[in-house]
Amino acid sequence: MAKITRLSQLDMSANYSYADYSTWQFEDAVELIRGRISLMSPAPNVHHQRLSMNLSGQMFNFFHHRSCQVFAAPFDVRLYDRRNSVPVGKDVFTVVQPDICVICDLAKLDEQGCNGAPDWIIEIVSKSSSKKDTQIKHALYAESGVKEYWLVFPHEAIVEQFVLDEQDRYQLTRIFAGDDFATPHLFPELRISLSELFPDN
């Protein structure tokens, strides 16, 4: 089989698995959503990266001496519908790279990233990623069993907090803004200062 070194060698209308994805050798950043290639946004701008580092820093300090671990993109997370767990010998057809994720079941970690749903995922929403983050990934993360999902809107300086209910649906629990301290449902001792996160607002 020929090596895939350019995105143009792939059929954008075809279905691919993680086994395919793991062999690709091009520089373009892509995700797999239910087997279909999904292009990621261009390289994040300075504001996005500063925000990601600020969030990651506050979270790293909190989790440093705890059992859960924090990871920031690029970091492969392989997902599947938790109601249909992956049978032995079958492959995974969804691979995403969340901006930030927290994983407490360390058995899910391997050399390739995370195999299964993180406990908490944060996506920093840009104009180019808005539909994917607020609709496609919103549904995907709920289906996969991600317990808590945050959407961070840099221009509006707000954070939307979604918590998975017993029907595997996200409920909008809080919208943090202004001088609020954003507190995750899963980790109520963690307080993230929005005034530090959005110092220009």
GROMACS .gro file of C-alpha atoms in nm:
model
  201
    1MET     CA    1   0.000   0.000   0.000
    2ALA     CA    2   0.136   0.343  -0.096
    3LYS     CA    3   0.235   0.578   0.183
    4ILE     CA    4  -0.006   0.865   0.239
    5THR     CA    5   0.212   1.176   0.256
    6ARG     CA    6  -0.038   1.431   0.121
    7LEU     CA    7  -0.397   1.501   0.214
    8SER     CA    8  -0.481   1.511  -0.158
    9GLN     CA    9  -0.414   1.136  -0.178
   10LEU     CA   10  -0.724   1.068   0.033
   11ASP     CA   11  -1.084   1.050  -0.079
   12MET     CA   12  -1.268   1.305   0.134
   13SER     CA   13  -1.597   1.122   0.076
   14ALA     CA   14  -1.466   0.784   0.195
   15ASN     CA   15  -1.476   0.630   0.542
   16TYR     CA   16  -1.152   0.571   0.730
   17SER     CA   17  -1.057   0.408   1.059
   18TYR     CA   18  -0.801   0.488   1.325
   19ALA     CA   19  -0.582   0.218   1.169
   20ASP     CA   20  -0.575   0.430   0.851
   21TYR     CA   21  -0.535   0.758   1.038
   22SER     CA   22  -0.234   0.632   1.234
   23THR     CA   23  -0.038   0.566   0.913
   24TRP     CA   24  -0.088   0.906   0.749
   25GLN     CA   25   0.232   1.110   0.721
   26PHE     CA   26   0.119   1.454   0.610
   27GLU     CA   27   0.135   1.778   0.810
   28ASP     CA   28  -0.230   1.878   0.771
   29ALA     CA   29  -0.420   1.856   1.100
   30VAL     CA   30  -0.731   1.640   1.063
   31GLU     CA   31  -0.979   1.458   1.283
   32LEU     CA   32  -1.199   1.159   1.206
   33ILE     CA   33  -1.568   1.202   1.282
   34ARG     CA   34  -1.750   0.871   1.246
   35GLY     CA   35  -1.505   0.765   0.977
   36ARG     CA   36  -1.511   1.086   0.775
   37ILE     CA   37  -1.214   1.322   0.749
   38SER     CA   38  -1.274   1.655   0.919
   39LEU     CA   39  -1.023   1.930   0.854
   40MET     CA   40  -0.911   2.121   1.160
   41SER     CA   41  -0.885   2.497   1.167
   42PRO     CA   42  -0.564   2.663   1.052
   43ALA     CA   43  -0.292   2.702   1.315
   44PRO     CA   44  -0.445   2.873   1.621
   45ASN     CA   45  -0.378   3.243   1.656
   46VAL     CA   46  -0.188   3.401   1.944
   47HIS     CA   47  -0.506   3.482   2.137
   48HIS     CA   48  -0.626   3.120   2.116
   49GLN     CA   49  -0.288   2.985   2.225
   50ARG     CA   50  -0.258   3.232   2.513
   51LEU     CA   51  -0.605   3.134   2.632
   52SER     CA   52  -0.527   2.764   2.601
   53MET     CA   53  -0.202   2.801   2.795
   54ASN     CA   54  -0.373   3.006   3.066
   55LEU     CA   55  -0.644   2.744   3.109
   56SER     CA   56  -0.398   2.455   3.094
   57GLY     CA   57  -0.176   2.624   3.351
   58GLN     CA   58  -0.455   2.679   3.603
   59MET     CA   59  -0.576   2.323   3.553
   60PHE     CA   60  -0.228   2.167   3.569
   61ASN     CA   61  -0.162   2.332   3.903
   62PHE     CA   62  -0.487   2.191   4.040
   63PHE     CA   63  -0.440   1.836   3.911
   64HIS     CA   64  -0.064   1.815   3.971
   65HIS     CA   65  -0.094   1.607   4.288
   66ARG     CA   66  -0.420   1.436   4.196
   67SER     CA   67  -0.491   1.114   4.008
   68CYS     CA   68  -0.649   1.282   3.703
   69GLN     CA   69  -0.428   1.416   3.424
   70VAL     CA   70  -0.462   1.716   3.191
   71PHE     CA   71  -0.369   1.709   2.822
   72ALA     CA   72  -0.373   1.982   2.559
   73ALA     CA   73  -0.385   1.952   2.180
   74PRO     CA   74  -0.233   1.802   1.980
   75PHE     CA   75  -0.344   1.487   2.161
   76ASP     CA   76  -0.541   1.205   1.997
   77VAL     CA   77  -0.861   1.094   2.167
   78ARG     CA   78  -1.030   0.785   2.020
   79LEU     CA   79  -1.404   0.784   2.083
   80TYR     CA   80  -1.692   0.546   2.034
   81ASP     CA   81  -2.056   0.521   2.136
   82ARG     CA   82  -2.032   0.400   2.495
   83ARG     CA   83  -2.354   0.201   2.451
   84ASN     CA   84  -2.171  -0.006   2.190
   85SER     CA   85  -1.826  -0.058   2.335
   86VAL     CA   86  -1.549  -0.150   2.093
   87PRO     CA   87  -1.543  -0.527   2.027
   88VAL     CA   88  -1.206  -0.699   2.035
   89GLY     CA   89  -1.034  -0.674   1.698
   90LYS     CA   90  -1.258  -0.396   1.571
   91ASP     CA   91  -1.134  -0.047   1.500
   92VAL     CA   92  -1.231   0.299   1.609
   93PHE     CA   93  -1.372   0.545   1.355
   94THR     CA   94  -1.362   0.870   1.554
   95VAL     CA   95  -1.039   1.044   1.651
   96VAL     CA   96  -1.050   1.402   1.781
   97GLN     CA   97  -0.801   1.648   1.925
   98PRO     CA   98  -0.977   1.853   2.193
   99ASP     CA   99  -0.812   2.177   2.298
  100ILE     CA  100  -0.794   2.049   2.657
  101CYS     CA  101  -0.911   1.728   2.822
  102VAL     CA  102  -0.897   1.573   3.168
  103ILE     CA  103  -0.870   1.196   3.208
  104CYS     CA  104  -0.919   1.024   3.544
  105ASP     CA  105  -0.926   0.661   3.430
  106LEU     CA  106  -0.556   0.633   3.351
  107ALA     CA  107  -0.608   0.286   3.203
  108LYS     CA  108  -0.745   0.470   2.898
  109LEU     CA  109  -0.403   0.621   2.829
  110ASP     CA  110  -0.155   0.456   2.595
  111GLU     CA  111   0.133   0.568   2.377
  112GLN     CA  112  -0.111   0.694   2.110
  113GLY     CA  113  -0.323   0.910   2.341
  114CYS     CA  114  -0.656   0.833   2.504
  115ASN     CA  115  -0.871   0.532   2.412
  116GLY     CA  116  -1.221   0.620   2.528
  117ALA     CA  117  -1.399   0.924   2.664
  118PRO     CA  118  -1.214   1.176   2.882
  119ASP     CA  119  -1.405   1.290   3.188
  120TRP     CA  120  -1.395   1.658   3.090
  121ILE     CA  121  -1.332   1.827   2.756
  122ILE     CA  122  -1.284   2.196   2.680
  123GLU     CA  123  -1.301   2.344   2.331
  124ILE     CA  124  -1.203   2.704   2.256
  125VAL     CA  125  -1.448   2.821   1.992
  126SER     CA  126  -1.335   3.019   1.689
  127LYS     CA  127  -1.540   3.139   1.393
  128SER     CA  128  -1.407   2.853   1.181
  129SER     CA  129  -1.473   2.586   1.446
  130SER     CA  130  -1.807   2.713   1.579
  131LYS     CA  131  -2.036   2.461   1.405
  132LYS     CA  132  -1.809   2.167   1.480
  133ASP     CA  133  -1.766   2.258   1.847
  134THR     CA  134  -2.123   2.362   1.925
  135GLN     CA  135  -2.308   2.100   1.719
  136ILE     CA  136  -2.102   1.809   1.586
  137LYS     CA  137  -1.868   1.760   1.880
  138HIS     CA  138  -2.141   1.852   2.127
  139ALA     CA  139  -2.341   1.550   2.006
  140LEU     CA  140  -2.034   1.330   1.967
  141TYR     CA  141  -1.902   1.391   2.318
  142ALA     CA  142  -2.243   1.323   2.472
  143GLU     CA  143  -2.276   1.000   2.273
  144SER     CA  144  -1.928   0.896   2.382
  145GLY     CA  145  -1.991   0.957   2.751
  146VAL     CA  146  -1.781   1.268   2.818
  147LYS     CA  147  -1.926   1.373   3.154
  148GLU     CA  148  -1.861   1.745   3.126
  149TYR     CA  149  -1.807   1.970   2.825
  150TRP     CA  150  -1.707   2.335   2.826
  151LEU     CA  151  -1.727   2.576   2.535
  152VAL     CA  152  -1.502   2.880   2.574
  153PHE     CA  153  -1.595   3.182   2.360
  154PRO     CA  154  -1.294   3.418   2.351
  155HIS     CA  155  -1.462   3.717   2.185
  156GLU     CA  156  -1.767   3.707   2.412
  157ALA     CA  157  -1.548   3.623   2.716
  158ILE     CA  158  -1.790   3.358   2.838
  159VAL     CA  159  -1.776   2.988   2.923
  160GLU     CA  160  -2.070   2.755   2.869
  161GLN     CA  161  -2.079   2.450   3.097
  162PHE     CA  162  -2.260   2.133   2.988
  163VAL     CA  163  -2.308   1.830   3.214
  164LEU     CA  164  -2.419   1.489   3.091
  165ASP     CA  165  -2.751   1.373   3.236
  166GLU     CA  166  -2.885   1.021   3.292
  167GLN     CA  167  -3.023   1.012   2.936
  168ASP     CA  168  -2.678   1.083   2.789
  169ARG     CA  169  -2.780   1.436   2.695
  170TYR     CA  170  -2.598   1.755   2.779
  171GLN     CA  171  -2.771   2.005   3.001
  172LEU     CA  172  -2.650   2.365   2.996
  173THR     CA  173  -2.572   2.404   3.366
  174ARG     CA  174  -2.404   2.745   3.383
  175ILE     CA  175  -2.282   3.033   3.171
  176PHE     CA  176  -1.981   3.196   3.336
  177ALA     CA  177  -1.897   3.558   3.252
  178GLY     CA  178  -1.746   3.877   3.390
  179ASP     CA  179  -1.563   3.830   3.719
  180ASP     CA  180  -1.702   3.481   3.776
  181PHE     CA  181  -1.492   3.189   3.886
  182ALA     CA  182  -1.574   2.900   3.651
  183THR     CA  183  -1.613   2.582   3.856
  184PRO     CA  184  -1.641   2.240   3.694
  185HIS     CA  185  -1.924   2.017   3.810
  186LEU     CA  186  -1.682   1.724   3.840
  187PHE     CA  187  -1.420   1.914   4.039
  188PRO     CA  188  -1.595   2.178   4.253
  189GLU     CA  189  -1.273   2.266   4.436
  190LEU     CA  190  -1.124   2.404   4.113
  191ARG     CA  191  -1.195   2.774   4.057
  192ILE     CA  192  -1.087   2.925   3.726
  193SER     CA  193  -1.073   3.304   3.729
  194LEU     CA  194  -1.239   3.448   3.421
  195SER     CA  195  -1.075   3.785   3.485
  196GLU     CA  196  -0.739   3.609   3.446
  197LEU     CA  197  -0.864   3.404   3.153
  198PHE     CA  198  -0.997   3.710   2.968
  199PRO     CA  199  -0.777   3.996   3.097
  200ASP     CA  200  -0.867   4.228   2.807
  201ASN     CA  201  -1.244   4.223   2.878
   0.00000   0.00000   0.00000
